[in-house]
PDB file of C-alpha atoms in Angstrom:
ATOM      1  CA  MET A   8      42.974  98.679 113.051  1.00  0.00           C
ATOM      2  CA  LYS A   9      42.717  95.879 110.281  1.00  0.00           C
ATOM      3  CA  SER A  10      45.758  95.014 108.279  1.00  0.00           C
ATOM      4  CA  PRO A  11      45.813  97.425 105.215  1.00  0.00           C
ATOM      5  CA  LYS A  12      44.799  95.941 101.969  1.00  0.00           C
ATOM      6  CA  THR A  13      44.486  99.015  99.846  1.00  0.00           C
ATOM      7  CA  VAL A  14      46.926 102.101  99.162  1.00  0.00           C
ATOM      8  CA  LYS A  15      44.708 104.459 101.098  1.00  0.00           C
ATOM      9  CA  SER A  16      44.540 102.178 104.251  1.00  0.00           C
ATOM     10  CA  LEU A  17      48.380 101.845 104.020  1.00  0.00           C
ATOM     11  CA  GLU A  18      48.643 105.573 103.666  1.00  0.00           C
ATOM     12  CA  GLU A  19      46.557 105.949 106.816  1.00  0.00           C
ATOM     13  CA  LEU A  20      48.629 103.499 108.769  1.00  0.00           C
ATOM     14  CA  GLY A  21      51.932 105.353 107.623  1.00  0.00           C
ATOM     15  CA  ARG A  22      50.551 108.860 108.905  1.00  0.00           C
ATOM     16  CA  ILE A  23      50.183 107.431 112.544  1.00  0.00           C
ATOM     17  CA  GLN A  24      52.508 109.414 114.841  1.00  0.00           C
ATOM     18  CA  LEU A  25      54.601 107.062 117.048  1.00  0.00           C
ATOM     19  CA  SER A  26      56.311 109.916 118.900  1.00  0.00           C
ATOM     20  CA  LYS A  27      57.085 113.601 118.248  1.00  0.00           C
ATOM     21  CA  SER A  28      59.569 112.876 115.519  1.00  0.00           C
ATOM     22  CA  PHE A  29      58.622 109.493 114.216  1.00  0.00           C
ATOM     23  CA  PHE A  30      55.841 108.035 112.087  1.00  0.00           C
ATOM     24  CA  MET A  31      54.880 104.381 111.316  1.00  0.00           C
ATOM     25  CA  ARG A  32      55.943 104.928 107.591  1.00  0.00           C
ATOM     26  CA  ASP A  33      59.559 105.670 108.795  1.00  0.00           C
ATOM     27  CA  PHE A  34      59.782 102.034 109.827  1.00  0.00           C
ATOM     28  CA  LEU A  35      58.312 100.261 106.972  1.00  0.00           C
ATOM     29  CA  HIS A  36      60.871 100.296 104.274  1.00  0.00           C
ATOM     30  CA  SER A  37      62.455  96.891 103.633  1.00  0.00           C
ATOM     31  CA  GLU A  38      65.118  95.951 100.855  1.00  0.00           C
ATOM     32  CA  ILE A  39      63.892  92.301 101.232  1.00  0.00           C
ATOM     33  CA  SER A  40      60.437  93.418 100.817  1.00  0.00           C
ATOM     34  CA  GLN A  41      61.375  95.364  97.702  1.00  0.00           C
ATOM     35  CA  ILE A  42      63.382  92.753  95.990  1.00  0.00           C
ATOM     36  CA  GLU A  43      61.453  89.826  96.746  1.00  0.00           C
ATOM     37  CA  ARG A  44      58.075  91.823  96.109  1.00  0.00           C
ATOM     38  CA  ILE A  45      56.493  90.866  99.493  1.00  0.00           C
ATOM     39  CA  PRO A  46      54.565  93.694 101.254  1.00  0.00           C
ATOM     40  CA  ASN A  47      55.968  94.680 104.553  1.00  0.00           C
ATOM     41  CA  ILE A  48      52.772  95.478 106.140  1.00  0.00           C
ATOM     42  CA  PRO A  49      51.696  94.545 109.854  1.00  0.00           C
ATOM     43  CA  ASP A  50      49.201  91.714 110.321  1.00  0.00           C
ATOM     44  CA  ASN A  51      48.346  93.237 113.535  1.00  0.00           C
ATOM     45  CA  PRO A  52      48.665  97.148 113.222  1.00  0.00           C
ATOM     46  CA  ASP A  53      47.441  97.823 116.445  1.00  0.00           C
ATOM     47  CA  LEU A  54      50.101  95.825 118.293  1.00  0.00           C
ATOM     48  CA  ALA A  55      52.894  97.049 115.983  1.00  0.00           C
ATOM     49  CA  ILE A  56      51.911 100.752 116.754  1.00  0.00           C
ATOM     50  CA  GLU A  57      51.940  99.958 120.621  1.00  0.00           C
ATOM     51  CA  ALA A  58      55.352  98.561 120.331  1.00  0.00           C
ATOM     52  CA  GLY A  59      56.640 100.963 117.829  1.00  0.00           C
ATOM     53  CA  SER A  60      55.439 103.862 119.937  1.00  0.00           C
ATOM     54  CA  ALA A  61      57.280 102.489 123.110  1.00  0.00           C
ATOM     55  CA  LEU A  62      60.431 102.251 121.068  1.00  0.00           C
ATOM     56  CA  CYS A  63      60.275 105.591 119.683  1.00  0.00           C
ATOM     57  CA  GLU A  64      59.311 107.506 122.750  1.00  0.00           C
ATOM     58  CA  ASN A  65      61.608 105.699 125.322  1.00  0.00           C
ATOM     59  CA  VAL A  66      64.591 104.850 123.208  1.00  0.00           C
ATOM     60  CA  LEU A  67      64.751 106.675 119.922  1.00  0.00           C
ATOM     61  CA  GLU A  68      63.594 110.090 120.875  1.00  0.00           C
ATOM     62  CA  PRO A  69      66.076 110.252 123.969  1.00  0.00           C
ATOM     63  CA  ILE A  70      69.093 109.431 121.624  1.00  0.00           C
ATOM     64  CA  GLN A  71      68.107 111.978 118.841  1.00  0.00           C
ATOM     65  CA  ASP A  72      67.373 114.545 121.400  1.00  0.00           C
ATOM     66  CA  ALA A  73      70.982 114.426 122.837  1.00  0.00           C
ATOM     67  CA  LEU A  74      72.940 113.372 119.881  1.00  0.00           C
ATOM     68  CA  GLY A  75      71.053 114.774 116.822  1.00  0.00           C
ATOM     69  CA  ARG A  76      69.440 113.078 113.910  1.00  0.00           C
ATOM     70  CA  ILE A  77      69.273 109.357 113.685  1.00  0.00           C
ATOM     71  CA  CYS A  78      68.868 107.585 110.361  1.00  0.00           C
ATOM     72  CA  ILE A  79      66.502 104.550 110.265  1.00  0.00           C
ATOM     73  CA  ARG A  80      68.177 101.654 108.387  1.00  0.00           C
ATOM     74  CA  SER A  81      65.589  98.984 108.960  1.00  0.00           C
ATOM     75  CA  ALA A  82      63.028  98.345 111.590  1.00  0.00           C
ATOM     76  CA  TYR A  83      59.629  96.538 111.294  1.00  0.00           C
ATOM     77  CA  ARG A  84      59.546  93.202 109.330  1.00  0.00           C
ATOM     78  CA  SER A  85      56.211  91.407 108.560  1.00  0.00           C
ATOM     79  CA  CYS A  86      56.286  87.620 109.338  1.00  0.00           C
ATOM     80  CA  ALA A  87      56.309  87.049 105.666  1.00  0.00           C
ATOM     81  CA  VAL A  88      59.299  89.349 105.059  1.00  0.00           C
ATOM     82  CA  ASN A  89      61.389  87.920 107.914  1.00  0.00           C
ATOM     83  CA  GLU A  90      60.494  84.382 106.797  1.00  0.00           C
ATOM     84  CA  LYS A  91      62.080  85.160 103.398  1.00  0.00           C
ATOM     85  CA  GLY A  92      65.047  86.615 105.057  1.00  0.00           C
ATOM     86  CA  ALA A  93      65.510  83.590 107.329  1.00  0.00           C
ATOM     87  CA  GLU A  94      65.095  81.105 104.177  1.00  0.00           C
ATOM     88  CA  ASN A  95      67.947  83.129 102.640  1.00  0.00           C
ATOM     89  CA  ARG A  96      69.893  83.746 105.723  1.00  0.00           C
ATOM     90  CA  ASN A  97      73.468  83.627 103.950  1.00  0.00           C
ATOM     91  CA  GLN A  98      72.190  86.461 101.793  1.00  0.00           C
ATOM     92  CA  TYR A  99      69.845  88.500 104.076  1.00  0.00           C
ATOM     93  CA  SER A 100      71.182  87.516 107.592  1.00  0.00           C
ATOM     94  CA  CYS A 101      67.630  87.226 109.261  1.00  0.00           C
ATOM     95  CA  SER A 102      67.143  85.067 112.093  1.00  0.00           C
ATOM     96  CA  SER A 103      63.994  82.876 112.383  1.00  0.00           C
ATOM     97  CA  ASN A 104      60.437  84.420 113.045  1.00  0.00           C
ATOM     98  CA  GLU A 105      60.174  82.953 116.401  1.00  0.00           C
ATOM     99  CA  SER A 106      63.436  84.779 117.485  1.00  0.00           C
ATOM    100  CA  ASN A 107      62.459  87.819 116.015  1.00  0.00           C
ATOM    101  CA  TYR A 108      58.841  88.110 117.745  1.00  0.00           C
ATOM    102  CA  ALA A 109      58.898  91.288 119.836  1.00  0.00           C
ATOM    103  CA  GLY A 110      62.292  92.230 117.908  1.00  0.00           C
ATOM    104  CA  HIS A 111      61.820  93.098 114.230  1.00  0.00           C
ATOM    105  CA  ILE A 112      58.556  91.698 114.211  1.00  0.00           C
ATOM    106  CA  TRP A 113      56.703  94.304 116.197  1.00  0.00           C
ATOM    107  CA  ASP A 114      53.303  92.721 115.871  1.00  0.00           C
ATOM    108  CA  MET A 115      54.017  89.371 117.492  1.00  0.00           C
ATOM    109  CA  LYS A 116      54.600  88.951 121.111  1.00  0.00           C
ATOM    110  CA  ASP A 117      57.625  86.529 122.144  1.00  0.00           C
ATOM    111  CA  SER A 118      57.222  83.150 123.737  1.00  0.00           C
ATOM    112  CA  ASP A 119      56.740  84.643 127.136  1.00  0.00           C
ATOM    113  CA  GLY A 120      53.923  86.995 126.216  1.00  0.00           C
ATOM    114  CA  TYR A 121      56.026  90.200 125.982  1.00  0.00           C
ATOM    115  CA  LEU A 122      55.877  93.035 123.644  1.00  0.00           C
ATOM    116  CA  GLY A 123      58.869  94.548 121.936  1.00  0.00           C
ATOM    117  CA  ALA A 124      60.422  96.221 118.933  1.00  0.00           C
ATOM    118  CA  THR A 125      63.550  96.599 117.276  1.00  0.00           C
ATOM    119  CA  ALA A 126      65.249  99.170 114.839  1.00  0.00           C
ATOM    120  CA  CYS A 127      68.414  99.424 113.148  1.00  0.00           C
ATOM    121  CA  ILE A 128      69.726 102.944 113.351  1.00  0.00           C
ATOM    122  CA  VAL A 129      72.794 105.178 112.381  1.00  0.00           C
ATOM    123  CA  VAL A 130      73.653 108.111 114.709  1.00  0.00           C
ATOM    124  CA  THR A 131      74.933 110.454 112.118  1.00  0.00           C
ATOM    125  CA  SER A 132      76.858 112.643 114.715  1.00  0.00           C
ATOM    126  CA  PHE A 133      78.805 109.643 115.686  1.00  0.00           C
ATOM    127  CA  LEU A 134      80.166 109.007 112.240  1.00  0.00           C
ATOM    128  CA  PRO A 135      83.145 111.309 112.107  1.00  0.00           C
ATOM    129  CA  TYR A 136      84.195 110.072 115.725  1.00  0.00           C
ATOM    130  CA  TYR A 137      83.939 106.408 114.661  1.00  0.00           C
ATOM    131  CA  GLU A 138      85.621 106.899 111.300  1.00  0.00           C
ATOM    132  CA  LYS A 139      88.514 108.613 113.019  1.00  0.00           C
ATOM    133  CA  THR A 140      88.838 106.171 116.102  1.00  0.00           C
ATOM    134  CA  GLY A 141      86.770 102.773 115.344  1.00  0.00           C
ATOM    135  CA  ASP A 142      85.612 103.174 118.901  1.00  0.00           C
ATOM    136  CA  TRP A 143      82.044 101.645 118.591  1.00  0.00           C
ATOM    137  CA  GLN A 144      82.086 101.311 122.488  1.00  0.00           C
ATOM    138  CA  ALA A 145      81.985 104.913 123.159  1.00  0.00           C
ATOM    139  CA  LEU A 146      78.348 105.330 121.696  1.00  0.00           C
ATOM    140  CA  ALA A 147      77.426 101.721 123.394  1.00  0.00           C
ATOM    141  CA  TRP A 148      78.276 103.091 126.894  1.00  0.00           C
ATOM    142  CA  TRP A 149      76.848 106.388 126.177  1.00  0.00           C
ATOM    143  CA  ILE A 150      73.449 104.790 125.498  1.00  0.00           C
ATOM    144  CA  HIS A 151      73.734 102.366 128.238  1.00  0.00           C
ATOM    145  CA  ASP A 152      74.339 105.183 130.823  1.00  0.00           C
ATOM    146  CA  ASN A 153      71.697 107.465 129.355  1.00  0.00           C
ATOM    147  CA  VAL A 154      68.994 105.735 127.834  1.00  0.00           C
ATOM    148  CA  PRO A 155      67.669 103.300 130.704  1.00  0.00           C
ATOM    149  CA  ALA A 156      64.815 101.947 128.757  1.00  0.00           C
ATOM    150  CA  TYR A 157      66.763 100.104 125.993  1.00  0.00           C
ATOM    151  CA  SER A 158      66.763  96.417 126.059  1.00  0.00           C
ATOM    152  CA  SER A 159      69.464  95.175 123.770  1.00  0.00           C
ATOM    153  CA  ILE A 160      71.951  96.536 121.210  1.00  0.00           C
ATOM    154  CA  CYS A 161      74.031  94.744 118.762  1.00  0.00           C
ATOM    155  CA  PHE A 162      76.675  96.736 116.526  1.00  0.00           C
ATOM    156  CA  PHE A 163      77.548  96.122 112.965  1.00  0.00           C
ATOM    157  CA  PRO A 164      80.733  97.410 111.110  1.00  0.00           C
ATOM    158  CA  LYS A 165      79.213  99.615 108.393  1.00  0.00           C
ATOM    159  CA  LEU A 166      78.416 103.061 109.476  1.00  0.00           C
ATOM    160  CA  ALA A 167      78.605 101.843 113.207  1.00  0.00           C
ATOM    161  CA  ALA A 168      74.665 100.790 112.570  1.00  0.00           C
ATOM    162  CA  PHE A 169      73.435  98.931 115.542  1.00  0.00           C
ATOM    163  CA  ASN A 170      70.039  97.275 116.277  1.00  0.00           C
ATOM    164  CA  ILE A 171      68.483  98.693 119.384  1.00  0.00           C
ATOM    165  CA  SER A 172      65.481  97.369 121.156  1.00  0.00           C
ATOM    166  CA  TRP A 173      62.654  98.341 123.447  1.00  0.00           C
ATOM    167  CA  HIS A 174      61.029  95.254 125.478  1.00  0.00           C
ATOM    168  CA  GLN A 175      58.632  95.046 128.247  1.00  0.00           C
ATOM    169  CA  SER A 176      61.239  92.554 130.053  1.00  0.00           C
ATOM    170  CA  PRO A 177      64.652  94.209 128.962  1.00  0.00           C
ATOM    171  CA  ILE A 178      67.701  92.393 129.224  1.00  0.00           C
ATOM    172  CA  LYS A 179      70.306  95.314 129.128  1.00  0.00           C
ATOM    173  CA  ARG A 180      72.803  93.500 126.869  1.00  0.00           C
ATOM    174  CA  ILE A 181      75.290  94.710 124.358  1.00  0.00           C
ATOM    175  CA  ASP A 182      76.911  92.876 121.689  1.00  0.00           C
ATOM    176  CA  SER A 183      78.898  93.533 118.547  1.00  0.00           C
ATOM    177  CA  TYR A 184      80.137  92.247 115.164  1.00  0.00           C
ATOM    178  CA  VAL A 185      82.792  95.160 115.203  1.00  0.00           C
ATOM    179  CA  ILE A 186      86.322  94.343 116.760  1.00  0.00           C
ATOM    180  CA  PRO A 187      86.407  93.658 119.629  1.00  0.00           C
ATOM    181  CA  ARG A 188      83.442  91.275 118.760  1.00  0.00           C
ATOM    182  CA  GLY A 189      81.339  89.709 121.180  1.00  0.00           C
ATOM    183  CA  CYS A 190      79.506  90.834 124.356  1.00  0.00           C
ATOM    184  CA  LEU A 191      80.278  94.137 125.863  1.00  0.00           C
ATOM    185  CA  THR A 192      78.006  93.754 128.870  1.00  0.00           C
ATOM    186  CA  LYS A 193      75.205  91.970 130.288  1.00  0.00           C
ATOM    187  CA  PRO A 194      73.628  91.692 133.729  1.00  0.00           C
ATOM    188  CA  GLU A 195      75.927  88.990 134.998  1.00  0.00           C
ATOM    189  CA  MET A 196      79.010  91.091 134.197  1.00  0.00           C
ATOM    190  CA  GLU A 197      80.634  93.509 136.797  1.00  0.00           C
ATOM    191  CA  ASN A 198      80.522  96.231 134.190  1.00  0.00           C
ATOM    192  CA  ASN A 199      76.606  96.266 133.720  1.00  0.00           C
ATOM    193  CA  THR A 200      76.266  98.903 136.428  1.00  0.00           C
ATOM    194  CA  GLY A 201      78.242 102.001 137.390  1.00  0.00           C
ATOM    195  CA  ASP A 202      79.287 105.120 135.522  1.00  0.00           C
ATOM    196  CA  HIS A 203      81.009 104.804 132.231  1.00  0.00           C
ATOM    197  CA  SER A 204      81.489 108.221 131.251  1.00  0.00           C
ATOM    198  CA  ASP A 205      85.258 108.227 131.168  1.00  0.00           C
ATOM    199  CA  LEU A 206      84.707 105.803 128.107  1.00  0.00           C
ATOM    200  CA  TYR A 207      82.552 108.285 125.971  1.00  0.00           C
ATOM    201  CA  LYS A 208      84.052 111.495 126.859  1.00  0.00           C
ATOM    202  CA  GLY A 209      86.113 111.900 123.851  1.00  0.00           C
ATOM    203  CA  TYR A 210      82.998 111.525 121.763  1.00  0.00           C
ATOM    204  CA  VAL A 211      80.760 113.709 123.771  1.00  0.00           C
ATOM    205  CA  LYS A 212      83.633 116.459 123.607  1.00  0.00           C
ATOM    206  CA  SER A 213      83.271 116.326 119.859  1.00  0.00           C
ATOM    207  CA  LEU A 214      79.672 117.166 120.044  1.00  0.00           C
ATOM    208  CA  THR A 215      80.171 120.778 121.188  1.00  0.00           C
ATOM    209  CA  HIS A 216      78.622 121.830 117.747  1.00  0.00           C
ATOM    210  CA  LEU A 217      75.148 120.231 118.660  1.00  0.00           C
TER     211      LEU A 217
END
């Protein structure tokens, strides 16, 4: 598929179903794109579709199936949109294009030739628990134990939103900008393996209405 140049061709891209619940159009919204008037359109739609499908099928769908509706805050960024975000890092908090290949930039492989995709999401069923406890780690550990295909996660304070990635060479790492900040787990740490269900049983108990 060629990069869309018309409304009709962009509509056709947006209608592509990445998984049972998600379409490509769900992932193309970008505040940077809108404010800076830079189209957020893949240069390589086929690669974006391949990476996005893997993210949706292997990571997002299992979360939504178990925990209820997820909200997509941001996801795909074109190289042009991400570059503008990186140029204005203090305002938009985007890292360089190279560090976002196989991340938010779905249609570029990383320096090792691997494919990947990232989305920033909110798990809406988690909000009441998070607002009451501030315990972002409960959701982090639930995903770590129950969604083995994830590659990396990074939590943010507002709405307990977090970046979550699928990658052909997953790193299995969780970080956070929410207190306690820093790295929660990575393969070199002893806590990267084993059962962590005691750390999220309070959250799971709160989900009896689902």
